[in-house]
């Protein structure tokens, strides 16, 4: 498995959780459970991805701007999670923020899979792509 396969697998977990989350209603066990799962996945993934995918690419001129942009989006995603934590889960406002989060995350994942993957694929060699996946997966497994 290379770094792209590892990241794409976890992106799909996030997409699935987002789809399910916006289908829930009110202050229910299901909504609470899905929100906690999603929060954990998003946070762990952003940390692992910044360490084992973005960071090694930052010294590359071509990738620096993209990596910074991606990290800024991780912060925007964090802020939406914080807003959800502060909002009454039973309110319509909560679902509205959850839908914003879904939209933002889906856009971010697509950006990474289309632009970031393509460009970094020209910078990393096959061995590096495998080594980064090993490190990325080890981080995810240690914290999940
Ligand atoms: Fe990301
Ligand atoms: Fe990602």
mmCIF file of C-alpha atoms and ligand atoms in Angstrom:
data_model
loop_
_atom_site.group_PDB
_atom_site.id
_atom_site.type_symbol
_atom_site.label_atom_id
_atom_site.label_comp_id
_atom_site.label_asym_id
_atom_site.label_seq_id
_atom_site.Cartn_x
_atom_site.Cartn_y
_atom_site.Cartn_z
ATOM 1 C CA UNK A 1 0.000 0.000 0.000
ATOM 2 C CA UNK A 2 1.369 3.448 -0.865
ATOM 3 C CA UNK A 3 0.584 6.742 0.845
ATOM 4 C CA UNK A 4 -2.167 7.571 -1.665
ATOM 5 C CA UNK A 5 -4.017 4.313 -1.052
ATOM 6 C CA UNK A 6 -3.692 4.729 2.717
ATOM 7 C CA UNK A 7 -5.039 8.278 2.658
ATOM 8 C CA UNK A 8 -7.828 7.495 0.201
ATOM 9 C CA UNK A 9 -9.020 4.615 2.393
ATOM 10 C CA UNK A 10 -9.358 6.991 5.350
ATOM 11 C CA UNK A 11 -10.958 9.703 3.230
ATOM 12 C CA UNK A 12 -13.644 7.173 2.318
ATOM 13 C CA UNK A 13 -14.236 6.455 6.017
ATOM 14 C CA UNK A 14 -14.763 10.196 6.531
ATOM 15 C CA UNK A 15 -17.152 10.451 3.565
ATOM 16 C CA UNK A 16 -19.206 7.577 4.891
ATOM 17 C CA UNK A 17 -19.408 9.073 8.402
ATOM 18 C CA UNK A 18 -20.388 12.493 6.984
ATOM 19 C CA UNK A 19 -23.173 10.968 4.880
ATOM 20 C CA UNK A 20 -24.529 9.152 7.912
ATOM 21 C CA UNK A 21 -24.166 12.135 10.246
ATOM 22 C CA UNK A 22 -26.292 14.522 8.167
ATOM 23 C CA UNK A 23 -28.979 11.835 8.025
ATOM 24 C CA UNK A 24 -29.416 11.811 11.813
ATOM 25 C CA UNK A 25 -31.834 14.017 13.706
ATOM 26 C CA UNK A 26 -31.995 15.557 17.172
ATOM 27 C CA UNK A 27 -29.993 14.805 20.281
ATOM 28 C CA UNK A 28 -29.790 11.062 19.746
ATOM 29 C CA UNK A 29 -27.286 8.377 20.642
ATOM 30 C CA UNK A 30 -26.704 7.761 16.966
ATOM 31 C CA UNK A 31 -25.850 11.392 16.253
ATOM 32 C CA UNK A 32 -23.567 11.595 19.294
ATOM 33 C CA UNK A 33 -21.801 8.383 18.324
ATOM 34 C CA UNK A 34 -21.297 9.372 14.684
ATOM 35 C CA UNK A 35 -20.102 12.836 15.634
ATOM 36 C CA UNK A 36 -17.507 11.409 18.052
ATOM 37 C CA UNK A 37 -16.316 8.913 15.455
ATOM 38 C CA UNK A 38 -16.045 11.577 12.771
ATOM 39 C CA UNK A 39 -14.261 14.000 15.104
ATOM 40 C CA UNK A 40 -11.710 11.318 15.977
ATOM 41 C CA UNK A 41 -11.171 10.335 12.320
ATOM 42 C CA UNK A 42 -10.767 13.930 11.142
ATOM 43 C CA UNK A 43 -8.362 14.897 13.904
ATOM 44 C CA UNK A 44 -6.180 11.797 13.679
ATOM 45 C CA UNK A 45 -6.096 11.902 9.909
ATOM 46 C CA UNK A 46 -5.132 15.593 9.791
ATOM 47 C CA UNK A 47 -2.306 14.979 12.297
ATOM 48 C CA UNK A 48 -1.000 11.885 10.510
ATOM 49 C CA UNK A 49 -1.309 13.514 7.109
ATOM 50 C CA UNK A 50 0.501 16.678 8.158
ATOM 51 C CA UNK A 51 3.363 14.644 9.689
ATOM 52 C CA UNK A 52 3.757 11.940 7.095
ATOM 53 C CA UNK A 53 2.580 13.525 3.872
ATOM 54 C CA UNK A 54 2.569 17.327 3.983
ATOM 55 C CA UNK A 55 5.692 17.856 6.076
ATOM 56 C CA UNK A 56 8.115 15.956 3.826
ATOM 57 C CA UNK A 57 6.745 17.936 0.862
ATOM 58 C CA UNK A 58 6.970 21.416 2.385
ATOM 59 C CA UNK A 59 10.671 21.854 1.439
ATOM 60 C CA UNK A 60 9.687 21.322 -2.220
ATOM 61 C CA UNK A 61 8.977 24.628 -3.947
ATOM 62 C CA UNK A 62 6.152 23.215 -6.011
ATOM 63 C CA UNK A 63 4.366 21.734 -2.984
ATOM 64 C CA UNK A 64 4.910 24.384 -0.325
ATOM 65 C CA UNK A 65 1.938 26.569 -1.218
ATOM 66 C CA UNK A 66 -0.378 23.573 -1.548
ATOM 67 C CA UNK A 67 0.715 22.132 1.791
ATOM 68 C CA UNK A 68 0.096 25.481 3.519
ATOM 69 C CA UNK A 69 -3.330 25.708 1.907
ATOM 70 C CA UNK A 70 -4.183 22.176 3.064
ATOM 71 C CA UNK A 71 -3.073 22.889 6.631
ATOM 72 C CA UNK A 72 -5.181 26.071 6.663
ATOM 73 C CA UNK A 73 -8.185 23.985 5.625
ATOM 74 C CA UNK A 74 -7.497 21.522 8.456
ATOM 75 C CA UNK A 75 -7.801 24.489 10.833
ATOM 76 C CA UNK A 76 -11.088 25.580 9.249
ATOM 77 C CA UNK A 77 -12.392 22.030 9.700
ATOM 78 C CA UNK A 78 -11.299 22.120 13.377
ATOM 79 C CA UNK A 79 -13.213 25.349 13.855
ATOM 80 C CA UNK A 80 -16.417 23.830 12.499
ATOM 81 C CA UNK A 81 -15.982 20.875 14.860
ATOM 82 C CA UNK A 82 -15.602 23.323 17.756
ATOM 83 C CA UNK A 83 -18.772 25.137 16.651
ATOM 84 C CA UNK A 84 -20.640 21.832 16.667
ATOM 85 C CA UNK A 85 -19.382 21.082 20.185
ATOM 86 C CA UNK A 86 -20.720 24.444 21.381
ATOM 87 C CA UNK A 87 -24.106 24.134 19.665
ATOM 88 C CA UNK A 88 -27.196 22.375 21.025
ATOM 89 C CA UNK A 89 -27.343 19.054 19.210
ATOM 90 C CA UNK A 90 -31.131 19.239 19.162
ATOM 91 C CA UNK A 91 -31.215 22.534 17.242
ATOM 92 C CA UNK A 92 -31.575 23.090 13.511
ATOM 93 C CA UNK A 93 -28.386 25.174 13.756
ATOM 94 C CA UNK A 94 -26.451 22.010 14.585
ATOM 95 C CA UNK A 95 -27.498 20.257 11.413
ATOM 96 C CA UNK A 96 -26.730 23.371 9.398
ATOM 97 C CA UNK A 97 -23.160 23.463 10.744
ATOM 98 C CA UNK A 98 -22.823 19.706 10.185
ATOM 99 C CA UNK A 99 -23.796 20.244 6.547
ATOM 100 C CA UNK A 100 -21.204 23.025 6.257
ATOM 101 C CA UNK A 101 -18.639 20.654 7.709
ATOM 102 C CA UNK A 102 -19.617 17.962 5.211
ATOM 103 C CA UNK A 103 -19.279 20.403 2.339
ATOM 104 C CA UNK A 104 -15.908 21.709 3.533
ATOM 105 C CA UNK A 105 -14.423 18.267 4.202
ATOM 106 C CA UNK A 106 -15.634 16.850 0.887
ATOM 107 C CA UNK A 107 -14.109 19.779 -0.961
ATOM 108 C CA UNK A 108 -10.843 19.355 0.954
ATOM 109 C CA UNK A 109 -10.620 15.614 0.248
ATOM 110 C CA UNK A 110 -11.281 16.161 -3.430
ATOM 111 C CA UNK A 111 -8.637 18.876 -3.571
ATOM 112 C CA UNK A 112 -6.113 16.525 -2.012
ATOM 113 C CA UNK A 113 -7.008 13.572 -4.207
ATOM 114 C CA UNK A 114 -7.042 15.543 -7.439
ATOM 115 C CA UNK A 115 -4.399 18.243 -7.070
ATOM 116 C CA UNK A 116 -2.151 17.300 -4.181
ATOM 117 C CA UNK A 117 -1.818 13.629 -5.089
ATOM 118 C CA UNK A 118 -0.992 14.435 -8.711
ATOM 119 C CA UNK A 119 1.666 17.022 -7.968
ATOM 120 C CA UNK A 120 3.341 15.152 -5.111
ATOM 121 C CA UNK A 121 3.414 12.030 -7.273
ATOM 122 C CA UNK A 122 6.052 13.761 -9.369
ATOM 123 C CA UNK A 123 8.173 14.611 -6.329
ATOM 124 C CA UNK A 124 8.097 11.350 -4.352
ATOM 125 C CA UNK A 125 9.634 8.132 -5.638
ATOM 126 C CA UNK A 126 7.976 4.721 -5.227
ATOM 127 C CA UNK A 127 10.036 3.804 -2.180
ATOM 128 C CA UNK A 128 9.114 7.056 -0.441
ATOM 129 C CA UNK A 129 5.425 6.518 -1.243
ATOM 130 C CA UNK A 130 5.567 3.132 0.513
ATOM 131 C CA UNK A 131 7.603 4.385 3.479
ATOM 132 C CA UNK A 132 5.220 7.272 4.074
ATOM 133 C CA UNK A 133 2.277 4.855 4.057
ATOM 134 C CA UNK A 134 3.979 2.699 6.701
ATOM 135 C CA UNK A 135 4.520 5.725 8.939
ATOM 136 C CA UNK A 136 1.064 7.136 8.284
ATOM 137 C CA UNK A 137 -0.625 3.801 9.042
ATOM 138 C CA UNK A 138 1.454 3.267 12.190
ATOM 139 C CA UNK A 139 0.325 6.655 13.501
ATOM 140 C CA UNK A 140 -3.330 5.911 12.747
ATOM 141 C CA UNK A 141 -3.183 2.458 14.336
ATOM 142 C CA UNK A 142 -1.460 3.750 17.458
ATOM 143 C CA UNK A 143 -4.130 6.400 18.061
ATOM 144 C CA UNK A 144 -7.387 4.921 16.805
HETATM 145 FE FE1 LIG B 1 -6.253 16.896 4.666
HETATM 146 FE FE1 LIG B 2 -6.675 14.030 3.748
#
